[in-house]
Short mmCIF file of C-alpha atoms in Angstrom, two decimals:
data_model
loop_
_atom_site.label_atom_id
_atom_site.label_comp_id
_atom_site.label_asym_id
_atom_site.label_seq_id
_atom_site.Cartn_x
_atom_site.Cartn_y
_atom_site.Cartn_z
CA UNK A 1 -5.59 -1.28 -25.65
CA UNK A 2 -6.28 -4.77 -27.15
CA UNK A 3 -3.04 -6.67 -28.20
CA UNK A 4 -3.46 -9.79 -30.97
CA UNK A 5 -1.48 -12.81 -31.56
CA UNK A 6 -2.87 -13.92 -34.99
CA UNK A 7 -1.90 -17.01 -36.47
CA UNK A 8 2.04 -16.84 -35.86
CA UNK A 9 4.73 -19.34 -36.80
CA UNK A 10 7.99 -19.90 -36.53
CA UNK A 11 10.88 -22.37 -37.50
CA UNK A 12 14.06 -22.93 -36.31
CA UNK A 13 15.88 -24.64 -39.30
CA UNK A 14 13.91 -26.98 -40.63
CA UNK A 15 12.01 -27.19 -37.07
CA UNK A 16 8.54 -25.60 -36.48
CA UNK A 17 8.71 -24.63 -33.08
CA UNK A 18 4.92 -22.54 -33.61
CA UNK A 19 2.50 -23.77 -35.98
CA UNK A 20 -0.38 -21.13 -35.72
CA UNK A 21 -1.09 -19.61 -32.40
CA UNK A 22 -3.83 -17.26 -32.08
CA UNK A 23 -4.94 -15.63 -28.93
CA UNK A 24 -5.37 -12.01 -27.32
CA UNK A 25 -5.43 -9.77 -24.41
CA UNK A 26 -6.37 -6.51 -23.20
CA UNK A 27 -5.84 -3.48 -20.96
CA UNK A 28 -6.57 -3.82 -17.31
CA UNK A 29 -6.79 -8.30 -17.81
CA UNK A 30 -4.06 -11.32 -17.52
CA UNK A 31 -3.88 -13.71 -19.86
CA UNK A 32 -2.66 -17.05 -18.68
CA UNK A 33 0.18 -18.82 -21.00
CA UNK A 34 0.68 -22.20 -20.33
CA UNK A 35 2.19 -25.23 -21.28
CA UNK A 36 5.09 -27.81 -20.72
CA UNK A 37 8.41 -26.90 -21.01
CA UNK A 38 9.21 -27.02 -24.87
CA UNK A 39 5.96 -26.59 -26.07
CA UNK A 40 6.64 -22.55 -27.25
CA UNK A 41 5.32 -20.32 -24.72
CA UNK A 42 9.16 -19.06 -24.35
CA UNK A 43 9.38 -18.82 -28.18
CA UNK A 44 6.13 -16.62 -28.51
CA UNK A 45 7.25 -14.37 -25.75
CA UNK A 46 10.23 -13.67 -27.32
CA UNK A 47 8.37 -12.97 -30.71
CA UNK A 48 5.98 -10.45 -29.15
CA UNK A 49 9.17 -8.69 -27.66
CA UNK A 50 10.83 -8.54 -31.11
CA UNK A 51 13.91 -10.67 -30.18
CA UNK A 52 12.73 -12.96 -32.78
CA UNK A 53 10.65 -12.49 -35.86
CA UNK A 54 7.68 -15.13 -37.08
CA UNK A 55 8.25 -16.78 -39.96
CA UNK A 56 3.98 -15.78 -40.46
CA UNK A 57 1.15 -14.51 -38.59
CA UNK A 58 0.69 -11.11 -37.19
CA UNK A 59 1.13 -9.35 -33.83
CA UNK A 60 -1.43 -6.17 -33.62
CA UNK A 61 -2.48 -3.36 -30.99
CA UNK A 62 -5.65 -1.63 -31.64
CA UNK A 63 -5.49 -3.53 -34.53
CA UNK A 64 -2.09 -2.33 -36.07
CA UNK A 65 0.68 -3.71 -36.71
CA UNK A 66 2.91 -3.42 -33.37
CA UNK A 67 5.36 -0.73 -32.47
CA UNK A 68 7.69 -1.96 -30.22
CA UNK A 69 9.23 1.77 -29.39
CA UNK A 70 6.18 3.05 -28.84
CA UNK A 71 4.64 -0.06 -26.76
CA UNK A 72 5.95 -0.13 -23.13
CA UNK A 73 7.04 -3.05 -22.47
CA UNK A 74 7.66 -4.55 -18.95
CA UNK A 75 9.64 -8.10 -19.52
CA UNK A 76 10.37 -10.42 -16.20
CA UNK A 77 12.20 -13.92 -17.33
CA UNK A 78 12.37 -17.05 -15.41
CA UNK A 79 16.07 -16.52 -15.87
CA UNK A 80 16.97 -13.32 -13.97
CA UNK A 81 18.82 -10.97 -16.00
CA UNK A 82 20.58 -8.51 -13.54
CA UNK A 83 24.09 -7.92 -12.65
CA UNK A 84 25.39 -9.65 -9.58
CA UNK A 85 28.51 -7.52 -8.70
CA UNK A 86 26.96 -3.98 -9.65
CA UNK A 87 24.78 -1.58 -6.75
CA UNK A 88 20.98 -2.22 -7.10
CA UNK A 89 20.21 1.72 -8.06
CA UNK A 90 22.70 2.14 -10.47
CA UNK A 91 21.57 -1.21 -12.19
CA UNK A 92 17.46 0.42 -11.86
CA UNK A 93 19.28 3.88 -13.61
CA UNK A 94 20.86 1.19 -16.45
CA UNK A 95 17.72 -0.52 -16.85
CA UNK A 96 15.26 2.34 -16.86
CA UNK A 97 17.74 4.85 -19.62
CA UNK A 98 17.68 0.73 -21.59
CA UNK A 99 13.89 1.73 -21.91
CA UNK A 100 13.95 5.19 -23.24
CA UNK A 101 13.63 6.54 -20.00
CA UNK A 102 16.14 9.69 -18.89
CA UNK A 103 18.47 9.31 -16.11
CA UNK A 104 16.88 11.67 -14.24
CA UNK A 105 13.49 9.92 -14.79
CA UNK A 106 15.26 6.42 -14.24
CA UNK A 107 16.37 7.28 -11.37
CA UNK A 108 13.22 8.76 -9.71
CA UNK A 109 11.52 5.22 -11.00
CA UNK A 110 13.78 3.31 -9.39
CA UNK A 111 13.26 5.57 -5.82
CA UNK A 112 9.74 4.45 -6.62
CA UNK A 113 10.05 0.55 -6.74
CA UNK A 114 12.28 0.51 -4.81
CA UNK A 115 10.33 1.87 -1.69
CA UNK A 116 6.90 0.24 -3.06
CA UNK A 117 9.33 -3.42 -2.80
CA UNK A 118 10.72 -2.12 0.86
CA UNK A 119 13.84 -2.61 -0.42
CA UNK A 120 15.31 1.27 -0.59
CA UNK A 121 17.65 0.12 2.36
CA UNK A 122 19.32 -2.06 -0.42
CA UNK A 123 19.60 0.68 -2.93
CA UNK A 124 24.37 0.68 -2.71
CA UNK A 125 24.18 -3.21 -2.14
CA UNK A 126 25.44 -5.49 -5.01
CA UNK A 127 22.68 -7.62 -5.85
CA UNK A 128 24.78 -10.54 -4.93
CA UNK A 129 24.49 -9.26 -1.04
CA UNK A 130 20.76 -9.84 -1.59
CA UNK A 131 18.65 -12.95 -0.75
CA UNK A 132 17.24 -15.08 -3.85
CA UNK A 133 13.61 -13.63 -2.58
CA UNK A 134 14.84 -10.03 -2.93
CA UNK A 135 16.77 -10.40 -5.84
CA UNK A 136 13.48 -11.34 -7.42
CA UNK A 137 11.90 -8.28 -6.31
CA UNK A 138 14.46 -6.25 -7.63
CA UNK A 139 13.96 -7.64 -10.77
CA UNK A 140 10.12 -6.86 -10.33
CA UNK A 141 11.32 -3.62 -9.97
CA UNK A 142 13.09 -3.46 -12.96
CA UNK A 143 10.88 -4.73 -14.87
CA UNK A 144 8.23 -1.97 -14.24
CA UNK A 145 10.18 0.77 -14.33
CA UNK A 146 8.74 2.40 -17.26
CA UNK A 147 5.24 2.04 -16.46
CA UNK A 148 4.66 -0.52 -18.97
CA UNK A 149 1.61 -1.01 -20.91
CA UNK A 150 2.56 -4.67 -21.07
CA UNK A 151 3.60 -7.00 -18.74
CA UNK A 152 4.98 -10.28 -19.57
CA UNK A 153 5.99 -12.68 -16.33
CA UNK A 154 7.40 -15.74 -16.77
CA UNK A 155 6.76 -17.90 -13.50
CA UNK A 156 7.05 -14.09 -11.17
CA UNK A 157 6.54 -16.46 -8.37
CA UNK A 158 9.16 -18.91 -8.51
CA UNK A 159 11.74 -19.43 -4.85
CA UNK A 160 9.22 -16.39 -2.96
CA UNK A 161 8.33 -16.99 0.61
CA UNK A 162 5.14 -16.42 1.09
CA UNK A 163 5.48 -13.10 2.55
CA UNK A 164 7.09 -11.89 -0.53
CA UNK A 165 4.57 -13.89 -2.94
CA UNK A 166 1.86 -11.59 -0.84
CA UNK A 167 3.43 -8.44 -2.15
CA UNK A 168 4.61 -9.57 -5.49
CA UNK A 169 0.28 -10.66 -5.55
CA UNK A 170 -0.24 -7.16 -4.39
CA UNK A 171 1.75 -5.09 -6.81
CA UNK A 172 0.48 -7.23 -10.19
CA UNK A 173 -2.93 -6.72 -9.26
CA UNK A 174 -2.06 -3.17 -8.86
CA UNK A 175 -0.75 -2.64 -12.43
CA UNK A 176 -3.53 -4.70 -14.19
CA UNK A 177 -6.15 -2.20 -12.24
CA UNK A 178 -4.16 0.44 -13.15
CA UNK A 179 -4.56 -0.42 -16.35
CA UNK A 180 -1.65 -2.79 -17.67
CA UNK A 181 -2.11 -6.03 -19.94
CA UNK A 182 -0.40 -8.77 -18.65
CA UNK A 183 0.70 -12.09 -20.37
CA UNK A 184 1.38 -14.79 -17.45
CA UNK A 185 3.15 -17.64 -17.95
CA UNK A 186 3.56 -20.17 -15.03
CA UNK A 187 3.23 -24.08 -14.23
CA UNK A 188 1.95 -22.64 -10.89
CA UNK A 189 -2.00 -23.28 -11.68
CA UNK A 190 -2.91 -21.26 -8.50
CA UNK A 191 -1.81 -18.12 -9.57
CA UNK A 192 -2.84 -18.55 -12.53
CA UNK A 193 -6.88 -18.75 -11.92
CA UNK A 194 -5.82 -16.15 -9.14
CA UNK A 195 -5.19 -13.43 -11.67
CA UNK A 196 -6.39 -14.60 -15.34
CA UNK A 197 -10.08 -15.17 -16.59
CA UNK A 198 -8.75 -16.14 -20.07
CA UNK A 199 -6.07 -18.50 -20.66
CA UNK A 200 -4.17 -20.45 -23.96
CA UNK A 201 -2.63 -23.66 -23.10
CA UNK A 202 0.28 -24.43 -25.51
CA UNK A 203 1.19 -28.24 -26.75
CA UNK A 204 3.71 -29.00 -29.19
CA UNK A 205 3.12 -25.54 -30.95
CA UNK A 206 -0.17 -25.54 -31.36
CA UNK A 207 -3.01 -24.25 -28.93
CA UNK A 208 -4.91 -27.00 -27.72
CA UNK A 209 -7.43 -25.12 -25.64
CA UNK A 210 -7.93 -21.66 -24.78
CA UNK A 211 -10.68 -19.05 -23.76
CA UNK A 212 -12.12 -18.63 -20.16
CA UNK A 213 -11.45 -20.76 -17.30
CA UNK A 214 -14.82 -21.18 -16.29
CA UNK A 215 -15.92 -22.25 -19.62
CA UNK A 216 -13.56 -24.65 -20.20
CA UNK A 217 -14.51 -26.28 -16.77
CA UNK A 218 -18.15 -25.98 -17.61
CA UNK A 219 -17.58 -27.84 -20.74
CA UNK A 220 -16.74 -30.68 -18.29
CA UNK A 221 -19.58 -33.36 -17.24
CA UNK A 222 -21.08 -32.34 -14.35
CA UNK A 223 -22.76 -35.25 -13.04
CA UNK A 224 -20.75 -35.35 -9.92
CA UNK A 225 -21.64 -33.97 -6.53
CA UNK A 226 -19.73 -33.34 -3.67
CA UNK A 227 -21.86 -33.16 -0.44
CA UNK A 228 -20.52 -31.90 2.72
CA UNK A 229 -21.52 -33.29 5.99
CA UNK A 230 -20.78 -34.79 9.25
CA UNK A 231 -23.00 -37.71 8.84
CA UNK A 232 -20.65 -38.69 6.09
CA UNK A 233 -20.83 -42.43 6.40
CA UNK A 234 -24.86 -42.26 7.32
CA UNK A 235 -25.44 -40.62 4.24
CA UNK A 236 -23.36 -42.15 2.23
CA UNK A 237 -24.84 -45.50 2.51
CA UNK A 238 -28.44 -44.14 2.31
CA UNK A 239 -27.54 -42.19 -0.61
CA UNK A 240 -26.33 -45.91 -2.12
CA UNK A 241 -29.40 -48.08 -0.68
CA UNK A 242 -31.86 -45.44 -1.60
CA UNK A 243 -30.62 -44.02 -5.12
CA UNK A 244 -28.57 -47.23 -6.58
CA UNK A 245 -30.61 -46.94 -10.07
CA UNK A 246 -29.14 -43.38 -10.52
CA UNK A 247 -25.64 -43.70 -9.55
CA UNK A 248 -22.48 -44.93 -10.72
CA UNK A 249 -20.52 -44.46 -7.55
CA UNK A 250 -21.06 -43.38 -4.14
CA UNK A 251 -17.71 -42.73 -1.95
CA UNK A 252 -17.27 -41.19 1.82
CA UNK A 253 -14.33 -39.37 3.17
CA UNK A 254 -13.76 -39.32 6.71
CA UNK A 255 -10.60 -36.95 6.30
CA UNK A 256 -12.54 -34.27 4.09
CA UNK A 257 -16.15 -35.21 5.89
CA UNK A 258 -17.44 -35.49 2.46
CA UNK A 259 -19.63 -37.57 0.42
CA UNK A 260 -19.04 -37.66 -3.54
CA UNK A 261 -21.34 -39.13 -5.55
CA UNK A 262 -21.39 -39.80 -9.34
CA UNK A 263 -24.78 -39.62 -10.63
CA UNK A 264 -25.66 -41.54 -14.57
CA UNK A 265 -27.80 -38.34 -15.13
CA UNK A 266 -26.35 -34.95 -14.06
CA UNK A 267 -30.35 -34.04 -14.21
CA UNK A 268 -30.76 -35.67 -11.26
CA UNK A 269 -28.46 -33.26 -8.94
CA UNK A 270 -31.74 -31.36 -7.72
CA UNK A 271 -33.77 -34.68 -6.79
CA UNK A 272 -30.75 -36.53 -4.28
CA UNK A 273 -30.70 -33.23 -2.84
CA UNK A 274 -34.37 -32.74 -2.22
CA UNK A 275 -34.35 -36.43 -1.38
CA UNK A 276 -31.65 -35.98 1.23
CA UNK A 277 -33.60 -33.49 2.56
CA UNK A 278 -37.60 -34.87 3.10
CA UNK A 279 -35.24 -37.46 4.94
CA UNK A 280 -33.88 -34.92 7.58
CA UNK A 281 -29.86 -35.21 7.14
CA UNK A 282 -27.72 -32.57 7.84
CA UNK A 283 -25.20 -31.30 5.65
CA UNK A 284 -23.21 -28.37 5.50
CA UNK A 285 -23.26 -27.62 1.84
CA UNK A 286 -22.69 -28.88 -1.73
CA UNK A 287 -21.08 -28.42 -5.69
CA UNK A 288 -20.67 -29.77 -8.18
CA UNK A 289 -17.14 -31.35 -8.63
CA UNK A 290 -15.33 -29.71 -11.53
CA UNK A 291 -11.79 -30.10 -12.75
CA UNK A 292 -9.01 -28.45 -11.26
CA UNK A 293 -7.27 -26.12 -13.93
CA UNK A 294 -3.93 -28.15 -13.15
CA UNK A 295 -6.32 -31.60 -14.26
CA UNK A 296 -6.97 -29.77 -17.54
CA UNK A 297 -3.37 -28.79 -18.44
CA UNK A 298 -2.41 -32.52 -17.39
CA UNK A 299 -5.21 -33.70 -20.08
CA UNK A 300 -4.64 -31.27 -22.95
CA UNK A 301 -0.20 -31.57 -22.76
CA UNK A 302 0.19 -35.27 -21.59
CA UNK A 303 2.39 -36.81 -24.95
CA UNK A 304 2.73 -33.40 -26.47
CA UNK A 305 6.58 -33.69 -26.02
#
């Protein structure tokens, strides 16, 4: 199943919130959404949900037009949206019949996540009972009750322990090899290059970059290396005696027992290395220094606002 966002905008008013995005996804992959808090990402969720229609653009699955009752879709919000006074199974019944599932099939769902979250002890507790950490995973819960074909989660991860970000990892990789697209949105860049080859990164309504991580880090110089060793402060200076005409800047780190070097000519990588070598130092290993995904968003949303 491929699913396209082509060209969509919206207005609020005489406010264009969108102005154009374009990007897609497919069975069994993530997609990373990002971008700073009123740049759209919420607004484009909501679109490809059908609680708000673009003013123009398109939103296709294999390529026609979406059908929202047949597509399942699996929705987890920043904002939790379950009931704090009412028992956790009856809620998972509510929420399950809410998307076309029967009671009878709602409720053997919500056995389901319920055990796969190790939360069936909670099943007659009011959700208020419950810990912020398992209230989110009863939301998890809810969310994929009815198997959905698409996920959407809007920063899953946010107040988990880590014990309960380790199962919360476990059960979205689950889905996406079983099969599920997912759309991730989350200012946690971590998880993001955890789970998504391919992200968009939003900015004032428009998509300022997008396609695969490792391209867009590629597209970065790479004329600097960063050379591990315990004879940091050895090499470094010979490295800035003995190949001055080639560098820009040669710096030692005693805490990381590294030595990073910015080279003029990233063609000359291979000869400080073979250099460093013929002269007998030791070093543990070596790469290239890219930029860090949370470096790009920084770069591509910084005055977008």
């Amino acid at each position: 199943m491929k699913i396209e966002i082509r060209d969509i905008t919206k207005n609020f008013g005489d406010k264009e919130v969108l102005k154009g995005i374009t990007f897609e996804t497919e069975s069994g992959k993530a997609h990373g959404l990002l971008g700073r808090n009123g740049a759209g990402k919420t607004t484009t969720i909501r679109i490809i949900m059908g609680v708000f229609f673009q003013n123009s653009g398109e939103i296709l699955v294999d390529e026609k037009e979406i059908n929202r009752d047949k597509l399942r879709i699996g929705y987890l919000p920043e904002e939790r949206g379950l009931y704090p006074k009412i028992k956790i199974a009856e809620q998972l019944v509510y929420f399950g019949m809410l998307r076309g599932l029967s009671k009878q099939d709602a409720r053997k769902a919500g056995v389901k996540w319920l055990d796969r979250m190790g939360m069936t002890e909670y099943k007659d507790k009011k959700l208020e009972t419950l810990s912020k950490g398992n209230q989110q995973k009863i939301q998890l819960a809810a969310t994929l009750l009815c198997d959905p074909q698409l996920i959407i989660l809007d920063e899953p991860f946010s107040g988990l322990d880590p014990v309960n970000a380790m199962l919360l990892k476990d059960v979205i990789s689950e889905m996406i090899d079983g099969g599920s697209a997912v759309i991730f949105s989350s200012h946690q860049m971590n998880y993001i290059e955890e789970f998504c080859r391919d992200i968009s990164i939003l900015n004032a309504g428009k998509i300022a970059v997008d396609g695969q991580i490792n391209d867009i880090k590629r597209s970065y110089p790479r004329n600097t290396l960063i050379i591990y060793s315990q004879e940091y402060d050895r090499l470094s200076s010979f490295i800035a005696k003995s190949f001055s005409e080639r560098t820009d800047s040669v710096e030692s780190s005693e805490k990381d027992s590294i030595v990073t070097v910015k080279l003029r000519n990233e063609k000359d990588k291979d000869e400080l290395i073979k250099l460093l070598l013929d002269n007998k130092f030791a070093f543990d290993g070596f790469r290239v220094k890219e930029p860090s995904l949370n470096d790009i968003f920084v770069q591509y949303t910084e005055g977008g606002i």
